[in-house]
PDB file of C-alpha atoms in Angstrom:
ATOM      1  CA  MET D 107      95.073 119.946  47.367  1.00 56.00           C
ATOM      2  CA  ASP D 108      94.276 117.862  50.538  1.00 76.00           C
ATOM      3  CA  ALA D 109      90.412 117.645  52.015  1.00 77.00           C
ATOM      4  CA  VAL D 110      92.780 119.239  55.234  1.00 75.00           C
ATOM      5  CA  THR D 111      94.546 122.091  54.040  1.00 82.00           C
ATOM      6  CA  ARG D 112      91.482 122.926  52.017  1.00 84.00           C
ATOM      7  CA  HIS D 113      89.909 123.850  55.570  1.00 85.00           C
ATOM      8  CA  LEU D 114      92.463 125.197  57.147  1.00 87.00           C
ATOM      9  CA  PRO D 115      91.729 128.432  56.644  1.00 88.00           C
ATOM     10  CA  ARG D 116      88.305 128.185  57.737  1.00 88.00           C
ATOM     11  CA  LEU D 117      88.940 126.425  60.914  1.00 85.00           C
ATOM     12  CA  ARG D 118      91.811 129.159  61.658  1.00 87.00           C
ATOM     13  CA  TRP D 119      88.710 131.580  61.162  1.00 90.00           C
ATOM     14  CA  GLN D 120      86.767 129.400  63.600  1.00 87.00           C
ATOM     15  CA  LEU D 121      89.430 129.581  65.948  1.00 81.00           C
ATOM     16  CA  MET D 122      89.705 133.326  65.836  1.00 85.00           C
ATOM     17  CA  GLN D 123      85.509 133.686  66.239  1.00 86.00           C
ATOM     18  CA  TRP D 124      86.058 130.535  69.717  1.00 80.00           C
ATOM     19  CA  GLN D 125      88.973 133.340  71.110  1.00 82.00           C
ATOM     20  CA  GLN D 126      87.418 136.410  70.765  1.00 86.00           C
ATOM     21  CA  ARG D 127      83.980 135.011  72.859  1.00 86.00           C
ATOM     22  CA  LEU D 128      85.478 132.853  75.221  1.00 84.00           C
ATOM     23  CA  GLY D 129      89.290 134.290  75.439  1.00 85.00           C
ATOM     24  CA  VAL D 130      92.139 132.672  76.747  1.00 81.00           C
ATOM     25  CA  PRO D 131      90.558 131.343  79.774  1.00 86.00           C
ATOM     26  CA  GLY D 132      88.143 130.244  77.806  1.00 86.00           C
ATOM     27  CA  LEU D 133      89.736 128.277  75.386  1.00 80.00           C
ATOM     28  CA  LEU D 134      91.802 126.442  78.224  1.00 86.00           C
ATOM     29  CA  ALA D 135      88.680 126.222  79.713  1.00 88.00           C
ATOM     30  CA  LEU D 136      87.301 124.262  77.156  1.00 85.00           C
ATOM     31  CA  GLY D 137      90.860 122.195  76.616  1.00 88.00           C
ATOM     32  CA  VAL D 138      90.580 121.097  79.750  1.00 92.00           C
ATOM     33  CA  MET D 139      86.845 120.103  79.366  1.00 93.00           C
ATOM     34  CA  ALA D 140      86.859 118.040  76.104  1.00 92.00           C
ATOM     35  CA  ALA D 141      90.713 116.119  77.898  1.00 94.00           C
ATOM     36  CA  ALA D 142      89.118 115.012  80.497  1.00 94.00           C
ATOM     37  CA  LEU D 143      85.802 113.629  78.123  1.00 93.00           C
ATOM     38  CA  ALA D 144      89.486 112.276  75.991  1.00 93.00           C
ATOM     39  CA  ILE D 145      90.232 110.224  78.782  1.00 92.00           C
ATOM     40  CA  ASP D 146      87.415 109.133  80.355  1.00 91.00           C
ATOM     41  CA  VAL D 147      85.971 107.130  76.316  1.00 91.00           C
ATOM     42  CA  ALA D 148      89.860 106.547  76.168  1.00 92.00           C
ATOM     43  CA  ILE D 149      90.660 104.754  79.340  1.00 90.00           C
ATOM     44  CA  ILE D 150      88.256 105.092  82.084  1.00 90.00           C
ATOM     45  CA  TYR D 151      85.005 103.473  80.429  1.00 90.00           C
ATOM     46  CA  PRO D 152      86.973 100.639  78.433  1.00 90.00           C
ATOM     47  CA  ALA D 153      89.312  99.911  82.326  1.00 89.00           C
ATOM     48  CA  GLY D 154      85.921  99.947  84.103  1.00 89.00           C
ATOM     49  CA  ARG D 155      84.222  97.361  81.372  1.00 91.00           C
ATOM     50  CA  SER D 156      87.511  94.955  81.862  1.00 90.00           C
ATOM     51  CA  ASP D 157      86.921  94.757  86.321  1.00 90.00           C
ATOM     52  CA  ASP D 158      83.211  94.194  85.889  1.00 91.00           C
ATOM     53  CA  LEU D 159      84.055  91.795  82.949  1.00 91.00           C
ATOM     54  CA  ARG D 160      86.500  89.937  85.254  1.00 90.00           C
ATOM     55  CA  ARG D 161      83.816  90.146  88.648  1.00 90.00           C
ATOM     56  CA  GLN D 162      81.443  88.378  86.733  1.00 91.00           C
ATOM     57  CA  GLU D 163      84.718  85.500  85.788  1.00 89.00           C
ATOM     58  CA  LEU D 164      85.627  86.183  89.841  1.00 86.00           C
ATOM     59  CA  GLN D 165      81.815  85.893  90.802  1.00 86.00           C
ATOM     60  CA  ALA D 166      80.632  82.629  88.414  1.00 85.00           C
ATOM     61  CA  GLY D 167      83.973  80.899  89.353  1.00 80.00           C
ATOM     62  CA  ILE D 168      83.128  81.070  93.349  1.00 78.00           C
ATOM     63  CA  ALA D 169      79.759  80.565  92.637  1.00 79.00           C
ATOM     64  CA  GLU D 170      81.124  76.724  91.064  1.00 79.00           C
ATOM     65  CA  HIS D 171      82.601  75.851  93.637  1.00 74.00           C
ATOM     66  CA  PRO D 172      81.073  77.101  97.138  1.00 70.00           C
ATOM     67  CA  GLN D 173      83.132  76.289 100.147  1.00 68.00           C
ATOM     68  CA  GLU D 174      82.436  74.720 103.274  1.00 66.00           C
ATOM     69  CA  VAL D 175      83.068  76.679 106.064  1.00 58.00           C
ATOM     70  CA  GLN D 176      82.725  76.879 109.619  1.00 62.00           C
ATOM     71  CA  VAL D 177      83.250  78.971 112.714  1.00 56.00           C
ATOM     72  CA  THR D 178      85.148  78.089 115.770  1.00 55.00           C
ATOM     73  CA  GLU D 179      86.989  80.188 118.623  1.00 51.00           C
ATOM     74  CA  PRO D 180      90.124  81.295 117.680  1.00 51.00           C
ATOM     75  CA  ALA D 181      92.916  78.582 118.593  1.00 50.00           C
ATOM     76  CA  VAL D 182      94.524  81.490 121.000  1.00 48.00           C
ATOM     77  CA  VAL D 183      90.890  81.729 122.870  1.00 48.00           C
ATOM     78  CA  GLU D 184      91.047  78.135 123.736  1.00 54.00           C
ATOM     79  CA  ARG D 185      94.824  78.661 124.992  1.00 68.00           C
ATOM     80  CA  LEU D 186      94.195  82.115 127.467  1.00 72.00           C
ATOM     81  CA  PRO D 187      94.367  80.575 130.417  1.00 77.00           C
ATOM     82  CA  SER D 188      90.578  81.606 132.705  1.00 75.00           C
ATOM     83  CA  ALA D 189      89.101  84.858 134.286  1.00 70.00           C
ATOM     84  CA  GLU D 190      88.454  82.981 137.436  1.00 77.00           C
ATOM     85  CA  ASP D 191      92.826  82.845 137.793  1.00 82.00           C
ATOM     86  CA  PHE D 192      93.664  86.234 137.748  1.00 82.00           C
ATOM     87  CA  ALA D 193      94.695  85.778 141.837  1.00 86.00           C
ATOM     88  CA  PRO D 194      96.792  83.200 141.266  1.00 88.00           C
ATOM     89  CA  ARG D 195      98.648  85.048 138.621  1.00 88.00           C
ATOM     90  CA  LEU D 196      98.482  88.095 139.233  1.00 88.00           C
ATOM     91  CA  GLU D 197     100.169  86.639 142.459  1.00 91.00           C
ATOM     92  CA  LYS D 198     102.950  84.950 140.699  1.00 91.00           C
ATOM     93  CA  LEU D 199     103.573  87.746 138.340  1.00 90.00           C
ATOM     94  CA  LEU D 200     104.370  90.086 141.729  1.00 90.00           C
ATOM     95  CA  GLY D 201     106.746  86.863 142.898  1.00 91.00           C
ATOM     96  CA  ILE D 202     109.134  87.444 139.534  1.00 91.00           C
ATOM     97  CA  LEU D 203     109.046  91.011 140.712  1.00 91.00           C
ATOM     98  CA  THR D 204     109.912  90.220 144.730  1.00 91.00           C
ATOM     99  CA  GLN D 205     112.703  87.139 143.661  1.00 91.00           C
ATOM    100  CA  ARG D 206     114.112  89.664 140.806  1.00 88.00           C
ATOM    101  CA  GLY D 207     114.671  92.134 144.433  1.00 88.00           C
ATOM    102  CA  PHE D 208     111.890  94.981 143.121  1.00 90.00           C
ATOM    103  CA  ILE D 209     110.447  96.369 145.646  1.00 90.00           C
ATOM    104  CA  ILE D 210     106.043  96.564 145.906  1.00 90.00           C
ATOM    105  CA  GLU D 211     105.018  99.694 146.651  1.00 87.00           C
ATOM    106  CA  GLN D 212     100.884  99.865 146.721  1.00 90.00           C
ATOM    107  CA  THR D 213      99.299  98.636 143.727  1.00 89.00           C
ATOM    108  CA  THR D 214      96.403  99.056 141.355  1.00 89.00           C
ATOM    109  CA  LEU D 215      94.185  97.129 139.367  1.00 88.00           C
ATOM    110  CA  ALA D 216      91.726  97.659 137.274  1.00 88.00           C
ATOM    111  CA  TYR D 217      88.434  94.786 135.560  1.00 85.00           C
ATOM    112  CA  SER D 218      87.060  95.486 131.928  1.00 84.00           C
ATOM    113  CA  ALA D 219      85.474  93.864 129.476  1.00 78.00           C
ATOM    114  CA  PRO D 220      86.661  94.641 126.302  1.00 71.00           C
ATOM    115  CA  GLY D 221      83.476  94.053 123.998  1.00 69.00           C
ATOM    116  CA  ASP D 222      81.145  91.011 124.179  1.00 68.00           C
ATOM    117  CA  THR D 223      84.704  88.821 123.222  1.00 71.00           C
ATOM    118  CA  GLY D 224      84.453  86.158 125.790  1.00 74.00           C
ATOM    119  CA  LEU D 225      87.703  87.772 127.466  1.00 80.00           C
ATOM    120  CA  GLN D 226      88.598  89.729 130.694  1.00 85.00           C
ATOM    121  CA  ARG D 227      91.001  92.219 130.654  1.00 85.00           C
ATOM    122  CA  LEU D 228      92.755  92.727 134.650  1.00 87.00           C
ATOM    123  CA  ASP D 229      94.605  95.344 134.347  1.00 91.00           C
ATOM    124  CA  ALA D 230      98.003  96.281 136.745  1.00 92.00           C
ATOM    125  CA  GLU D 231      99.371  99.378 137.982  1.00 94.00           C
ATOM    126  CA  ILE D 232     102.715  98.375 139.466  1.00 92.00           C
ATOM    127  CA  PRO D 233     104.856 101.137 141.216  1.00 93.00           C
ATOM    128  CA  LEU D 234     108.263  99.617 141.983  1.00 92.00           C
ATOM    129  CA  VAL D 235     111.911 100.553 143.543  1.00 92.00           C
ATOM    130  CA  GLY D 236     114.607  98.666 142.363  1.00 90.00           C
ATOM    131  CA  PRO D 237     117.909  99.178 140.639  1.00 88.00           C
ATOM    132  CA  TYR D 238     118.171  99.184 136.894  1.00 83.00           C
ATOM    133  CA  ILE D 239     121.066  96.534 135.873  1.00 84.00           C
ATOM    134  CA  LEU D 240     117.341  93.667 136.939  1.00 87.00           C
ATOM    135  CA  LEU D 241     114.965  95.052 135.148  1.00 87.00           C
ATOM    136  CA  ARG D 242     114.834  94.301 131.934  1.00 87.00           C
ATOM    137  CA  GLU D 243     114.854  90.578 132.874  1.00 88.00           C
ATOM    138  CA  ALA D 244     112.356  90.701 134.601  1.00 89.00           C
ATOM    139  CA  LEU D 245     110.422  92.206 132.418  1.00 89.00           C
ATOM    140  CA  ALA D 246     111.668  89.181 129.894  1.00 89.00           C
ATOM    141  CA  ASP D 247     110.534  86.811 132.568  1.00 90.00           C
ATOM    142  CA  LEU D 248     107.260  88.955 132.723  1.00 89.00           C
ATOM    143  CA  ALA D 249     106.523  89.079 128.697  1.00 88.00           C
ATOM    144  CA  LYS D 250     107.087  85.372 128.905  1.00 88.00           C
ATOM    145  CA  GLU D 251     103.919  84.256 131.364  1.00 87.00           C
ATOM    146  CA  PRO D 252     101.040  83.484 129.166  1.00 86.00           C
ATOM    147  CA  ALA D 253      98.122  86.040 127.954  1.00 85.00           C
ATOM    148  CA  VAL D 254     100.081  88.845 129.666  1.00 88.00           C
ATOM    149  CA  ARG D 255     101.105  92.164 128.420  1.00 89.00           C
ATOM    150  CA  ILE D 256     103.696  94.851 129.401  1.00 90.00           C
ATOM    151  CA  GLU D 257     101.538  98.445 128.900  1.00 92.00           C
ATOM    152  CA  ASN D 258     104.210 100.706 130.039  1.00 92.00           C
ATOM    153  CA  VAL D 259     107.049 100.729 131.609  1.00 92.00           C
ATOM    154  CA  THR D 260     108.053 104.777 133.600  1.00 92.00           C
ATOM    155  CA  LEU D 261     111.069 105.061 134.981  1.00 91.00           C
ATOM    156  CA  GLU D 262     112.986 107.974 137.115  1.00 91.00           C
ATOM    157  CA  ARG D 263     116.155 107.959 139.173  1.00 88.00           C
ATOM    158  CA  LYS D 264     115.563 110.659 141.986  1.00 85.00           C
ATOM    159  CA  GLU D 265     119.635 111.153 142.482  1.00 85.00           C
ATOM    160  CA  ILE D 266     121.930 110.840 139.900  1.00 83.00           C
ATOM    161  CA  THR D 267     124.577 108.965 141.859  1.00 83.00           C
ATOM    162  CA  SER D 268     121.775 106.652 143.152  1.00 81.00           C
ATOM    163  CA  GLY D 269     121.688 103.032 141.506  1.00 80.00           C
ATOM    164  CA  MET D 270     118.032 103.121 142.999  1.00 86.00           C
ATOM    165  CA  LEU D 271     114.928 103.935 140.047  1.00 88.00           C
ATOM    166  CA  SER D 272     111.395 104.391 141.041  1.00 91.00           C
ATOM    167  CA  ILE D 273     109.482 102.394 138.408  1.00 91.00           C
ATOM    168  CA  GLY D 274     106.389 102.351 136.671  1.00 93.00           C
ATOM    169  CA  LEU D 275     105.094  99.062 134.974  1.00 92.00           C
ATOM    170  CA  LYS D 276     101.599  98.272 134.074  1.00 94.00           C
ATOM    171  CA  VAL D 277     100.688  95.309 132.303  1.00 92.00           C
ATOM    172  CA  SER D 278      97.319  93.600 131.590  1.00 90.00           C
ATOM    173  CA  VAL D 279      96.713  89.881 131.700  1.00 87.00           C
ATOM    174  CA  LEU D 280      94.369  88.102 129.779  1.00 86.00           C
ATOM    175  CA  GLY D 281      91.517  85.374 130.541  1.00 83.00           C
ATOM    176  CA  VAL D 282      88.880  83.274 129.229  1.00 81.00           C
ATOM    177  CA  VAL D 283      85.526  83.812 130.491  1.00 77.00           C
ATOM    178  CA  GLU D 284      83.681  80.797 131.133  1.00 71.00           C
TER     179      GLU D 284
END
């Protein structure tokens, strides 16, 4: 007789004893714990070990070839206009809008300095009145200006037959603080 078949009746008897003591939920819990242990031993531990070995190899390779790092200001910051030029830049933006035929109402300005980046930001809320047809071209011209971002555009038509819109335009202008 084979060794496994000799012990098979005893294993069945042990399983029935455990089933009586633990019940079906207990046996399922025991099976889940055994499966988790088997997964840990067979899959997770070897993968973690190989990850550790790869990490050590990479760190050794990096240590062999150190790179000289020079910290410089980003090129974008060097090319930004100065914050002192906000007034002429804003006049240019308003000039673009008036050249396109828009009527500019009371403009609201707000200055801020985002973090300690060496930048200053001018937020301008510009209420306009004008035709929808010219709006796309005007916005394209504004977007071409350096360090200008169109934040928000709202459109409102008072009457369905009217060709004129009430436009709420919010733009941000960035400048380098020197």
